[in-house]
PDB file of C-alpha atoms and ligand atoms in Angstrom:
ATOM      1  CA  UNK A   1     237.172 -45.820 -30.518  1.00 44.00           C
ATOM      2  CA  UNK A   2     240.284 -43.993 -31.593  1.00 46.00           C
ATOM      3  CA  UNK A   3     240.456 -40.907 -33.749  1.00 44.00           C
ATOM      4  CA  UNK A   4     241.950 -42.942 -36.425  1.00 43.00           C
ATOM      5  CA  UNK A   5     239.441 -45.825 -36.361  1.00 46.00           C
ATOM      6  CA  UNK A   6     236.312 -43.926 -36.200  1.00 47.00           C
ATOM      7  CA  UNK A   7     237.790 -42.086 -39.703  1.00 46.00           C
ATOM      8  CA  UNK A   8     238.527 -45.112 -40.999  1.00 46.00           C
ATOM      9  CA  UNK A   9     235.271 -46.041 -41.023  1.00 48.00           C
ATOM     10  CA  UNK A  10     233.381 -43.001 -41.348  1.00 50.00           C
ATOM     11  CA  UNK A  11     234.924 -42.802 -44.985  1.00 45.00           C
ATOM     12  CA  UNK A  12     234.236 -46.349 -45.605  1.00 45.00           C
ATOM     13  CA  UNK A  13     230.976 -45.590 -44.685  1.00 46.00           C
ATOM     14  CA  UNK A  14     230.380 -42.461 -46.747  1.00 43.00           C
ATOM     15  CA  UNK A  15     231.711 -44.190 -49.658  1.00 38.00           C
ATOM     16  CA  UNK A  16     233.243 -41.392 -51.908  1.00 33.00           C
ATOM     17  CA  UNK A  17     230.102 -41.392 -54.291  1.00 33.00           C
ATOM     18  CA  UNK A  18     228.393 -39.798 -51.899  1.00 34.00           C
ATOM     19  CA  UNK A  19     230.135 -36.730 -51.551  1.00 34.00           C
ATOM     20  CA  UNK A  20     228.383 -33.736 -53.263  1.00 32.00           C
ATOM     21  CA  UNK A  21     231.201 -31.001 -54.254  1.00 35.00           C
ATOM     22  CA  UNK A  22     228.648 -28.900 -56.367  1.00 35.00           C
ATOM     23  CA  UNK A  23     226.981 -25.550 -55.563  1.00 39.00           C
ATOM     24  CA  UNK A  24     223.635 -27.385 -54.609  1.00 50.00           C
ATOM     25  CA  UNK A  25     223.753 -27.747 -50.983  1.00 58.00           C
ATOM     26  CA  UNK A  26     225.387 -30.700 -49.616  1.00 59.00           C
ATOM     27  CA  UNK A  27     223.411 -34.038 -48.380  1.00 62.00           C
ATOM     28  CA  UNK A  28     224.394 -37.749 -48.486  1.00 61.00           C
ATOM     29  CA  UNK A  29     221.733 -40.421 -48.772  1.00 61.00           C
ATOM     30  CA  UNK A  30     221.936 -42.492 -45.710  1.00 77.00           C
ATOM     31  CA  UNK A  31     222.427 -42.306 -42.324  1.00 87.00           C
ATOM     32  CA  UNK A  32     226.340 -43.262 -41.553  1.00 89.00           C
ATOM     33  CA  UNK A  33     226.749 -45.580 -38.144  1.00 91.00           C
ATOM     34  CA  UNK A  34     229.918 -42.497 -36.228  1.00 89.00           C
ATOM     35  CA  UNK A  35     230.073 -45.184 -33.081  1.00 84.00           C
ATOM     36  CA  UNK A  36     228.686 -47.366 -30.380  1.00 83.00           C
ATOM     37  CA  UNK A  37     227.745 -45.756 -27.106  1.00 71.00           C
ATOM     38  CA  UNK A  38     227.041 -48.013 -24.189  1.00 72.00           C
ATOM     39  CA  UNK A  39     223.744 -47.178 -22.243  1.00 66.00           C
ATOM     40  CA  UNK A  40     223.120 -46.373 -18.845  1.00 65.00           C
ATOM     41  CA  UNK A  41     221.020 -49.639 -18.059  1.00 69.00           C
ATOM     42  CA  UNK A  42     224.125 -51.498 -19.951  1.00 71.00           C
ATOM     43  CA  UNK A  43     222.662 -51.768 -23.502  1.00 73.00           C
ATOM     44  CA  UNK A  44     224.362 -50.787 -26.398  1.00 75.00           C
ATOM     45  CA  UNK A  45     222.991 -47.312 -29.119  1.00 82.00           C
ATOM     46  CA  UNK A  46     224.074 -46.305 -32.104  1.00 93.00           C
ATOM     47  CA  UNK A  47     224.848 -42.762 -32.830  1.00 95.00           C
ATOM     48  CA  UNK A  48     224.005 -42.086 -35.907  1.00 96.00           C
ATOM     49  CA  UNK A  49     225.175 -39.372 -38.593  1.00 96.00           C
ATOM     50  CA  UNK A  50     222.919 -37.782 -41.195  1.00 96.00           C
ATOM     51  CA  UNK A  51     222.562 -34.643 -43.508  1.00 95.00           C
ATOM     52  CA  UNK A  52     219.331 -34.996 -44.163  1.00 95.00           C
ATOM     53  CA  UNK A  53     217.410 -32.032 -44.157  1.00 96.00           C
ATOM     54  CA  UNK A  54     214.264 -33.892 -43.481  1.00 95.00           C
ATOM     55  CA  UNK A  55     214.491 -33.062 -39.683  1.00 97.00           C
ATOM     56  CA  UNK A  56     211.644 -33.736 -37.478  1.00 97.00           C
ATOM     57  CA  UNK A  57     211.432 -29.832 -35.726  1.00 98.00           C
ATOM     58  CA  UNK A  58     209.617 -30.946 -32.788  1.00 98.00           C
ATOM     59  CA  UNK A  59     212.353 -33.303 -32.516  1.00 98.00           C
ATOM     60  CA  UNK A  60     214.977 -30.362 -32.770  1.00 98.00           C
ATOM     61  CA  UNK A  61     212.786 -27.818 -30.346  1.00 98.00           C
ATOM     62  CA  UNK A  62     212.907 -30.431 -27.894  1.00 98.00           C
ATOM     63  CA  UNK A  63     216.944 -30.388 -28.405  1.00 98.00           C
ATOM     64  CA  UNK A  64     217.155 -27.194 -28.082  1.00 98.00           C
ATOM     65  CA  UNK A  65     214.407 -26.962 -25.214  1.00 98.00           C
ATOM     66  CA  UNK A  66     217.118 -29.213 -23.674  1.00 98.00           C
ATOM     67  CA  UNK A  67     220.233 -26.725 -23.556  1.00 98.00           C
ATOM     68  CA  UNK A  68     217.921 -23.706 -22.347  1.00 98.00           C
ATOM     69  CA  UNK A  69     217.522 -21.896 -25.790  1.00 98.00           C
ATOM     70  CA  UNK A  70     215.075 -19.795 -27.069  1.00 98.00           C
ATOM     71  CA  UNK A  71     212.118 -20.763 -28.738  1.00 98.00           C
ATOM     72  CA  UNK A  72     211.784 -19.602 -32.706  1.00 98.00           C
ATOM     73  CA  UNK A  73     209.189 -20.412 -34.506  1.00 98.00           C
ATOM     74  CA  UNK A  74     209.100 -23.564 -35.955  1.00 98.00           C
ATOM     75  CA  UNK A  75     207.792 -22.056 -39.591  1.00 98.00           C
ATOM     76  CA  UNK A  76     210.924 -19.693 -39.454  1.00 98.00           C
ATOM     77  CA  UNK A  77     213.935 -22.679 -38.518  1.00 98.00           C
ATOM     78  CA  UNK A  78     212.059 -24.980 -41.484  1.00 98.00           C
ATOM     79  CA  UNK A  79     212.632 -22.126 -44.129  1.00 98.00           C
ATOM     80  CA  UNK A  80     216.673 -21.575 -42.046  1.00 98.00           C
ATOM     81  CA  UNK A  81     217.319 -25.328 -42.437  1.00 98.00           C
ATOM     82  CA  UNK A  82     215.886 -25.257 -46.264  1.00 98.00           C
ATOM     83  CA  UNK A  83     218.098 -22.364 -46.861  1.00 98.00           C
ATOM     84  CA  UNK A  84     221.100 -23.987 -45.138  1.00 98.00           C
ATOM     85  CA  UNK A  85     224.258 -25.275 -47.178  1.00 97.00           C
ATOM     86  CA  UNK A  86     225.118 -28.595 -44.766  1.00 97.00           C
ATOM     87  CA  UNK A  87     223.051 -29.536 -41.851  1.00 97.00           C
ATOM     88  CA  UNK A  88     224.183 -32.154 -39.893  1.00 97.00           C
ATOM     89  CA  UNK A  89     222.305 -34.385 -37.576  1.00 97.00           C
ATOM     90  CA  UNK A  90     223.480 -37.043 -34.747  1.00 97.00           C
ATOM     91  CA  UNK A  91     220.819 -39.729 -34.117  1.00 97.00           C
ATOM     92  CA  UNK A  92     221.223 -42.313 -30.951  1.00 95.00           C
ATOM     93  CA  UNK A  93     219.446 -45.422 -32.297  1.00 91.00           C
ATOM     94  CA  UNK A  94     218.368 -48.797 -30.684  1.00 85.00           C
ATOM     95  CA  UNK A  95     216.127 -51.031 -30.676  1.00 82.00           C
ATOM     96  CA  UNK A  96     212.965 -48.573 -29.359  1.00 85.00           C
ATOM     97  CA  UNK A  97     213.517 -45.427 -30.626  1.00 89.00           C
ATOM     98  CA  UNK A  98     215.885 -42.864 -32.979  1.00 91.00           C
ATOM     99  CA  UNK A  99     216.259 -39.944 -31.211  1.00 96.00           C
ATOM    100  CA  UNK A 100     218.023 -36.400 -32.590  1.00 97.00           C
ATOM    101  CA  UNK A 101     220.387 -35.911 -30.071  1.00 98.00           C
ATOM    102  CA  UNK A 102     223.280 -33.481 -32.041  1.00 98.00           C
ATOM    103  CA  UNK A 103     222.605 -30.775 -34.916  1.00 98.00           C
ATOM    104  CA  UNK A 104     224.591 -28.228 -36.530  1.00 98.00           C
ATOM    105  CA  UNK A 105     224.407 -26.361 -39.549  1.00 98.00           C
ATOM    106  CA  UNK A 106     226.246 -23.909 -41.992  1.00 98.00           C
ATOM    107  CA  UNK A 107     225.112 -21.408 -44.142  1.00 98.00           C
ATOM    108  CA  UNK A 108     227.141 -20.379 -47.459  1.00 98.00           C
ATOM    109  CA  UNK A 109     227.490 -18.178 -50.433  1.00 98.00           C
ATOM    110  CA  UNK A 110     228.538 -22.395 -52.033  1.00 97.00           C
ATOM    111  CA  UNK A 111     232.064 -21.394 -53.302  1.00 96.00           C
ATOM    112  CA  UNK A 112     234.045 -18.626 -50.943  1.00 97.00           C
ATOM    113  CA  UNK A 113     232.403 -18.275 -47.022  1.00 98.00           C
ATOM    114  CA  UNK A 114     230.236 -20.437 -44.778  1.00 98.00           C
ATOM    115  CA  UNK A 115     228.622 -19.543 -41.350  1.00 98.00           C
ATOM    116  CA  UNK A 116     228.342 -22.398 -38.851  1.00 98.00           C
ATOM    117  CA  UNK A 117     224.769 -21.859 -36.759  1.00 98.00           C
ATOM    118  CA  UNK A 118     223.085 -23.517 -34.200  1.00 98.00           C
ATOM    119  CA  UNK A 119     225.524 -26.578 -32.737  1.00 98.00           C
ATOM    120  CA  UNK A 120     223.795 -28.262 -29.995  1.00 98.00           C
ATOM    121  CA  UNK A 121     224.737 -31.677 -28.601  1.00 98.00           C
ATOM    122  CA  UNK A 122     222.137 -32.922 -25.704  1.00 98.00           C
ATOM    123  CA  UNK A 123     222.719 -32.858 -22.255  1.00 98.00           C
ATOM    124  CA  UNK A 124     223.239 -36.532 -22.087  1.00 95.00           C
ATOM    125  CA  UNK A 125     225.680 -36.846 -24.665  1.00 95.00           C
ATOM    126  CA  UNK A 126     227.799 -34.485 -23.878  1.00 97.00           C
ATOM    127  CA  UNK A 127     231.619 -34.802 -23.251  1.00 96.00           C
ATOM    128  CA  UNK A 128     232.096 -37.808 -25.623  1.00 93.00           C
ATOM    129  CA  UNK A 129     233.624 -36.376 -28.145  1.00 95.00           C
ATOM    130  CA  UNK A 130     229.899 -35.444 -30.240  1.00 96.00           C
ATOM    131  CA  UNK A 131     230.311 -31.833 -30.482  1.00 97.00           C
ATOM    132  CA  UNK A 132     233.600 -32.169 -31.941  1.00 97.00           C
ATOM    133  CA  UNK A 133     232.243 -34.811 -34.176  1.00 96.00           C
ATOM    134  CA  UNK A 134     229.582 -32.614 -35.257  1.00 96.00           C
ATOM    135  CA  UNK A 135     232.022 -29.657 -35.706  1.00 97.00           C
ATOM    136  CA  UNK A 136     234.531 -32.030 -38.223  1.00 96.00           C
ATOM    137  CA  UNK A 137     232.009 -33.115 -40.271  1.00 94.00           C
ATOM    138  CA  UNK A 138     230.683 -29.007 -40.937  1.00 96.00           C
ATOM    139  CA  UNK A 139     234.230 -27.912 -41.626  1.00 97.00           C
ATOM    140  CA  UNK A 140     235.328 -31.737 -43.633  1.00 95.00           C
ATOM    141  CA  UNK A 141     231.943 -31.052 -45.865  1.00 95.00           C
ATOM    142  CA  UNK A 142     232.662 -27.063 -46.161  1.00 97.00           C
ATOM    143  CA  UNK A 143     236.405 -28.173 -47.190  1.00 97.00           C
ATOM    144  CA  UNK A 144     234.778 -30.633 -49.955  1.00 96.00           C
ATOM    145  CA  UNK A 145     233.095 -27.908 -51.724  1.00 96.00           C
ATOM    146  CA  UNK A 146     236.682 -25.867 -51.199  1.00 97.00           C
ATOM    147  CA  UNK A 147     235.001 -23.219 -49.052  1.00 97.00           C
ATOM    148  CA  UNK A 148     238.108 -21.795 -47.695  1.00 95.00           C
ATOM    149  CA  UNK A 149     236.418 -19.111 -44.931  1.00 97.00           C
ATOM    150  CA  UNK A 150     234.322 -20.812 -42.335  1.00 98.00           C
ATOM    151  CA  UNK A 151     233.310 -18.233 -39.708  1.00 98.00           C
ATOM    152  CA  UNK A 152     230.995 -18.717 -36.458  1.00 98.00           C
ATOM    153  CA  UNK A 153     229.525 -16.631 -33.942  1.00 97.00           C
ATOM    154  CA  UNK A 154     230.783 -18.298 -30.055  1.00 97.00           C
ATOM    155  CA  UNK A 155     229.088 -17.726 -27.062  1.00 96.00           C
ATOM    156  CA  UNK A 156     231.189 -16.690 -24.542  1.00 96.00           C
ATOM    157  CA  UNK A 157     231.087 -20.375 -22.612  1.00 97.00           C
ATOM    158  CA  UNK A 158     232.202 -22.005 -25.788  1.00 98.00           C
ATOM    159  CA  UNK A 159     235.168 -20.263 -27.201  1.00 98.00           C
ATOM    160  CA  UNK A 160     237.720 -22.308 -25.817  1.00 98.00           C
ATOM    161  CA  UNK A 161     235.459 -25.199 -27.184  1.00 98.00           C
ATOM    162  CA  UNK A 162     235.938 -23.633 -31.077  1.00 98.00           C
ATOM    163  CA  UNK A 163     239.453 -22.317 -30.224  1.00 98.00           C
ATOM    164  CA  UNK A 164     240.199 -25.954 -29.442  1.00 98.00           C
ATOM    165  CA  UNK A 165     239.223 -26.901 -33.153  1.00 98.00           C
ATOM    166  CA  UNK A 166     241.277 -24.786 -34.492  1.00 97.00           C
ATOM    167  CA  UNK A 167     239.065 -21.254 -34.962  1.00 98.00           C
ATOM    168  CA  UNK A 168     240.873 -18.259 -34.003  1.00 97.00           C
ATOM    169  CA  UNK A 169     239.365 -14.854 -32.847  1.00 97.00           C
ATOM    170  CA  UNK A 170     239.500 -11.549 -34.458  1.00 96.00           C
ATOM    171  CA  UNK A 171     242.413 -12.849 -36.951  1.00 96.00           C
ATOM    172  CA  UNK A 172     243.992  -9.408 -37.944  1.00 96.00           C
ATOM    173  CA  UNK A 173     242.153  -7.625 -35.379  1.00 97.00           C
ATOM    174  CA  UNK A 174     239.045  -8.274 -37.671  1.00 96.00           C
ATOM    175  CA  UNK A 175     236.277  -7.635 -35.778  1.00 95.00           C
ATOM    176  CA  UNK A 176     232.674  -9.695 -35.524  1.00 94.00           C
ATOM    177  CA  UNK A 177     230.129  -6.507 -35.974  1.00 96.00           C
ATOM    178  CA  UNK A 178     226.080  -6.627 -35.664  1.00 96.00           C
ATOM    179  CA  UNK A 179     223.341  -4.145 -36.425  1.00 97.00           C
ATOM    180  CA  UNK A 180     220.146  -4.854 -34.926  1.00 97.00           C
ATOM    181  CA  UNK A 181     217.346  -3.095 -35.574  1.00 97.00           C
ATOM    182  CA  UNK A 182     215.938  -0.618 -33.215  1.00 93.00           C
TER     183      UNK A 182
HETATM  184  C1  COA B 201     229.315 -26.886 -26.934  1.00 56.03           C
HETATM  185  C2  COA B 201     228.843 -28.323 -27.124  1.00 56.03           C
HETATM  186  C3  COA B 201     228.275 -28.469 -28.543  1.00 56.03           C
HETATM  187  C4  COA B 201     230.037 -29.263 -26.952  1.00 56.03           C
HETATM  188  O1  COA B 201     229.587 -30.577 -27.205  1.00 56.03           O
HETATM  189  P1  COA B 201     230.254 -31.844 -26.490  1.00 56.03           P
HETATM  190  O2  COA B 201     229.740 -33.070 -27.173  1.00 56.03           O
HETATM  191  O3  COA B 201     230.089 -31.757 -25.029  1.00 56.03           O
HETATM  192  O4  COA B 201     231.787 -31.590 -26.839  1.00 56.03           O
HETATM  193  P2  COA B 201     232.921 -32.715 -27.004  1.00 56.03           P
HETATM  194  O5  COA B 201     232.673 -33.804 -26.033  1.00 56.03           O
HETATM  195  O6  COA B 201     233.044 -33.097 -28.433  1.00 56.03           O
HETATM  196  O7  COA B 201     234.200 -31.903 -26.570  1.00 56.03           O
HETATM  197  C5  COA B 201     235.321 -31.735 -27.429  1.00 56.03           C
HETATM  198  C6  COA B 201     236.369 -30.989 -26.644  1.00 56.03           C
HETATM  199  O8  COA B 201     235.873 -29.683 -26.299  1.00 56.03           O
HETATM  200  C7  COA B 201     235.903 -29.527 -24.889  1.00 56.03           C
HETATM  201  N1  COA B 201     234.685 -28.794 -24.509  1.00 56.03           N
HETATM  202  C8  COA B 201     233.417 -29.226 -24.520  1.00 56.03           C
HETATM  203  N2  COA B 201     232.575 -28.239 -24.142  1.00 56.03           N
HETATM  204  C9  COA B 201     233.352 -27.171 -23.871  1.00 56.03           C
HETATM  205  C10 COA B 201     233.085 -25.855 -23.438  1.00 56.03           C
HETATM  206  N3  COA B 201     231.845 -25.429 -23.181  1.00 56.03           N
HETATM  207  N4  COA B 201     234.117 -25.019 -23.257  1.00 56.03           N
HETATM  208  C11 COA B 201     235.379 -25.424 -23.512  1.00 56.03           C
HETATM  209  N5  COA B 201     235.704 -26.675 -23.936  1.00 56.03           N
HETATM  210  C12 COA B 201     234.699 -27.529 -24.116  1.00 56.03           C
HETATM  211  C13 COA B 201     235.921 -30.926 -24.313  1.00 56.03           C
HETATM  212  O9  COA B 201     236.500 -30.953 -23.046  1.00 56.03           O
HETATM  213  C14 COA B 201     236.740 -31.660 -25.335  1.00 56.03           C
HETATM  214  O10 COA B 201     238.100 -31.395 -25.112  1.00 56.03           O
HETATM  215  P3  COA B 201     239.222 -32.537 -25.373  1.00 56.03           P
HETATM  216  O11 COA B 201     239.158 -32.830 -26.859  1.00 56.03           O
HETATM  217  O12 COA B 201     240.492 -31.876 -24.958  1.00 56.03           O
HETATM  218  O13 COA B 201     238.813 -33.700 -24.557  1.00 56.03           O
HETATM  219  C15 COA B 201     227.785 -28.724 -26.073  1.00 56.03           C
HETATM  220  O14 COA B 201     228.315 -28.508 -24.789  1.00 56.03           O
HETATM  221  C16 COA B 201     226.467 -27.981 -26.199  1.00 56.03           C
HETATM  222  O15 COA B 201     225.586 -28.371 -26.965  1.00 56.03           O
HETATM  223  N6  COA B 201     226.307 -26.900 -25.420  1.00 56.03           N
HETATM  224  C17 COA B 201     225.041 -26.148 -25.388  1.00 56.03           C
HETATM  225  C18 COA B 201     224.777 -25.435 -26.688  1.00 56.03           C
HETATM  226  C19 COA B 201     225.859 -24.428 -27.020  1.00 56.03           C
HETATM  227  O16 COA B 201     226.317 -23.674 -26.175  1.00 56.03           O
HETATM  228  N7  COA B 201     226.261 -24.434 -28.311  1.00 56.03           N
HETATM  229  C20 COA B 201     227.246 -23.499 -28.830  1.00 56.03           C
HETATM  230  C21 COA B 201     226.567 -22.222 -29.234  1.00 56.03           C
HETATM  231  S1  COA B 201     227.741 -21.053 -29.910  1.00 56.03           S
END
């Protein structure tokens, strides 16, 4: 599907009602159909997008389990994804199962910076264009609610990944800086 099409229908999908442009954090209703994906054994899934907070954490450990990260406690990433300002899901769905296979979420003070956390796209669906999906829908949802700073902390394998999407490093020679405790 081109860039253009899968738009196209992504707004028709969304349906402007749906967008939330207050200081409550942002959610629509439904799950919106992003595109078809063709299966290994031939049959057909639907990926799925939602911003649904309701997200199944064994679902997401298991996502993360899947790309080697660390394990946090699952009572800690409920209370992170409560507290979050967008959280986006991908979903492949056929006729067995819906399975969480992309997440990403922001953080935000609702009107001047957001922090993008925790973008993970699984194994299998990699290189098809999900992470970037994932990524447009943070910043197109961070732009709605005219948050104009959107900042993100890159491991070093993925920077050329974020640079590609338009995030620059150390603009002004401003510097990333972390106190741990210790
Ligand atoms: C990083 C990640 C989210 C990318 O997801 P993805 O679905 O494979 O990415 P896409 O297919 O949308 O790729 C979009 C573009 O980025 C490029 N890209 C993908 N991964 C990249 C990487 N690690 N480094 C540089 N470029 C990358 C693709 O080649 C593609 O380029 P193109 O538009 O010129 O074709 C995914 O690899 C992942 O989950 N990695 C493990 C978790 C992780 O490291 N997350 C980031 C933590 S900061």
């Amino acid at each position: 599907m081109s860039n253009m099409v899968f738009w196209r229908k992504f707004f028709k999908n969304i349906g402007m009602s749906n967008r939330v442009n207050t200081s409550d954090s942002i959610s629509l209703s439904q799950d919106v159909l992003l595109m078809e994906h063709s299966g290994s054994k031939g049959d057909v899934d639907n990926i799925y997008l939602s911003t649904s907070k309701d997200v199944n954490l064994y679902e997401l450990e298991q996502l993360c389990d899947a790309v080697g990260w660390v394990r946090r406690p699952l009572r800690k990433v409920k209370i992170a994804i409560d507290h979050s300002f967008v959280i986006i899901c991908l979903f492949c769905k056929n006729k067995e199962r819906r399975q969480l296979i992309g997440f990403a979420r922001a953080t935000s003070d609702t009107v001047f910076n957001a922090t993008i956390w925790d973008v993970v796209v699984h194994p299998d669906f990699q290189g098809r264009g999900l992470g970037k999906a994932l990524m447009d829908q943070l910043v197109f949802h961070l732009r709605g609610a005219n948050i104009s700073t959107i900042t993100l902390f890159a491991d070093p394998q993925v920077v050329s990944f974020y640079r590609n999407l338009g995030f620059i490093t150390d603009p002004d020679g401003v510097k990333g800086m972390f106190w741990y405790p210790r």
